[in-house]
Amino acid sequence: MRILPILALLPAAAAALEINTATRAQLEQLPGLGVATTERILQARGERPFSDWNDLAARVSGIRGKRAAQLQRQGLTVNGKTIAGMEKRK
């Protein structure tokens, strides 16, 4: 009988992906991030790293609310932070 490593049993989404260090290919593989959004992320990140989810939402159009929550569930972090405490924009 073969014993699988515990990590192999975890869903792929559980693996954290830091937006400030992720490659273009890694970002484009996330459902909800297409080529255009990934390009906006990389351009904004090139100016300076994102400090938190609010900073990301302010600098990259289309990353708010439900979409931000979806990305976090897929393992995306911003400066090591989760979406908890993200201000709701009106």
CSV table of C-alpha atoms in Angstrom, one decimal:
chain,number,residue,atom,x,y,z
A,1,MET,CA,0.0,0.0,0.0
A,2,ARG,CA,1.3,3.4,-0.9
A,3,ILE,CA,0.9,6.3,1.5
A,4,LEU,CA,0.4,9.7,-0.1
A,5,PRO,CA,2.0,12.8,1.4
A,6,ILE,CA,-0.4,14.9,3.4
A,7,LEU,CA,0.2,17.9,1.1
A,8,ALA,CA,-1.0,15.9,-1.9
A,9,LEU,CA,-4.4,15.7,-0.2
A,10,LEU,CA,-4.9,19.4,0.1
A,11,PRO,CA,-6.8,21.2,-2.7
A,12,ALA,CA,-4.6,23.2,-5.1
A,13,ALA,CA,-6.4,26.4,-4.1
A,14,ALA,CA,-5.0,26.1,-0.6
A,15,ALA,CA,-1.5,26.9,-1.9
A,16,ALA,CA,-0.8,30.6,-1.3
A,17,LEU,CA,0.2,32.8,-4.3
A,18,GLU,CA,1.6,36.2,-3.4
A,19,ILE,CA,0.5,38.9,-5.9
A,20,ASN,CA,3.7,40.9,-5.3
A,21,THR,CA,5.9,38.0,-6.5
A,22,ALA,CA,3.7,35.9,-8.8
A,23,THR,CA,4.7,35.6,-12.4
A,24,ARG,CA,2.5,36.5,-15.3
A,25,ALA,CA,1.8,32.8,-16.0
A,26,GLN,CA,0.8,32.1,-12.4
A,27,LEU,CA,-1.6,35.0,-12.3
A,28,GLU,CA,-3.2,34.1,-15.7
A,29,GLN,CA,-3.9,30.6,-14.4
A,30,LEU,CA,-6.2,31.9,-11.7
A,31,PRO,CA,-9.8,31.7,-12.7
A,32,GLY,CA,-11.2,35.3,-12.8
A,33,LEU,CA,-7.9,36.8,-14.0
A,34,GLY,CA,-7.5,37.1,-17.7
A,35,VAL,CA,-4.8,38.6,-19.8
A,36,ALA,CA,-6.0,42.2,-19.5
A,37,THR,CA,-6.4,42.2,-15.7
A,38,THR,CA,-3.1,40.4,-15.2
A,39,GLU,CA,-1.5,43.2,-17.3
A,40,ARG,CA,-3.0,45.9,-15.1
A,41,ILE,CA,-1.8,44.1,-12.0
A,42,LEU,CA,1.8,43.8,-13.4
A,43,GLN,CA,1.8,47.5,-14.5
A,44,ALA,CA,0.7,48.7,-11.1
A,45,ARG,CA,3.0,46.4,-9.3
A,46,GLY,CA,5.9,47.7,-11.4
A,47,GLU,CA,5.4,51.1,-9.9
A,48,ARG,CA,5.4,49.7,-6.3
A,49,PRO,CA,4.3,46.6,-4.6
A,50,PHE,CA,0.8,46.3,-3.3
A,51,SER,CA,0.5,47.0,0.5
A,52,ASP,CA,-2.8,45.3,1.1
A,53,TRP,CA,-6.1,44.4,-0.6
A,54,ASN,CA,-7.4,47.9,-0.4
A,55,ASP,CA,-4.3,49.2,-2.2
A,56,LEU,CA,-4.8,46.5,-4.9
A,57,ALA,CA,-8.5,47.4,-5.3
A,58,ALA,CA,-7.6,51.1,-5.6
A,59,ARG,CA,-4.9,50.7,-8.2
A,60,VAL,CA,-6.3,47.8,-10.3
A,61,SER,CA,-9.8,48.2,-11.8
A,62,GLY,CA,-12.0,45.2,-11.5
A,63,ILE,CA,-10.5,43.8,-8.3
A,64,ARG,CA,-13.1,44.4,-5.6
A,65,GLY,CA,-15.8,42.7,-3.6
A,66,LYS,CA,-16.8,39.3,-5.0
A,67,ARG,CA,-13.9,39.1,-7.4
A,68,ALA,CA,-11.4,39.8,-4.6
A,69,ALA,CA,-13.0,37.2,-2.4
A,70,GLN,CA,-12.9,34.7,-5.2
A,71,LEU,CA,-9.2,35.3,-5.8
A,72,GLN,CA,-8.5,34.9,-2.1
A,73,ARG,CA,-10.3,31.6,-1.9
A,74,GLN,CA,-8.0,30.5,-4.7
A,75,GLY,CA,-5.0,31.2,-2.5
A,76,LEU,CA,-4.1,34.8,-3.6
A,77,THR,CA,-2.6,37.0,-0.9
A,78,VAL,CA,-1.5,40.6,-1.0
A,79,ASN,CA,1.6,41.4,1.0
A,80,GLY,CA,0.9,38.2,2.9
A,81,LYS,CA,-2.5,39.4,3.9
A,82,THR,CA,-6.0,38.0,3.5
A,83,ILE,CA,-9.0,40.0,2.4
A,84,ALA,CA,-10.3,40.3,6.0
A,85,GLY,CA,-10.8,44.0,6.8
A,86,MET,CA,-10.9,45.1,3.2
A,87,GLU,CA,-12.9,48.4,3.0
A,88,LYS,CA,-16.1,48.2,1.0
A,89,ARG,CA,-16.0,50.8,-1.8
A,90,LYS,CA,-19.2,52.6,-2.7
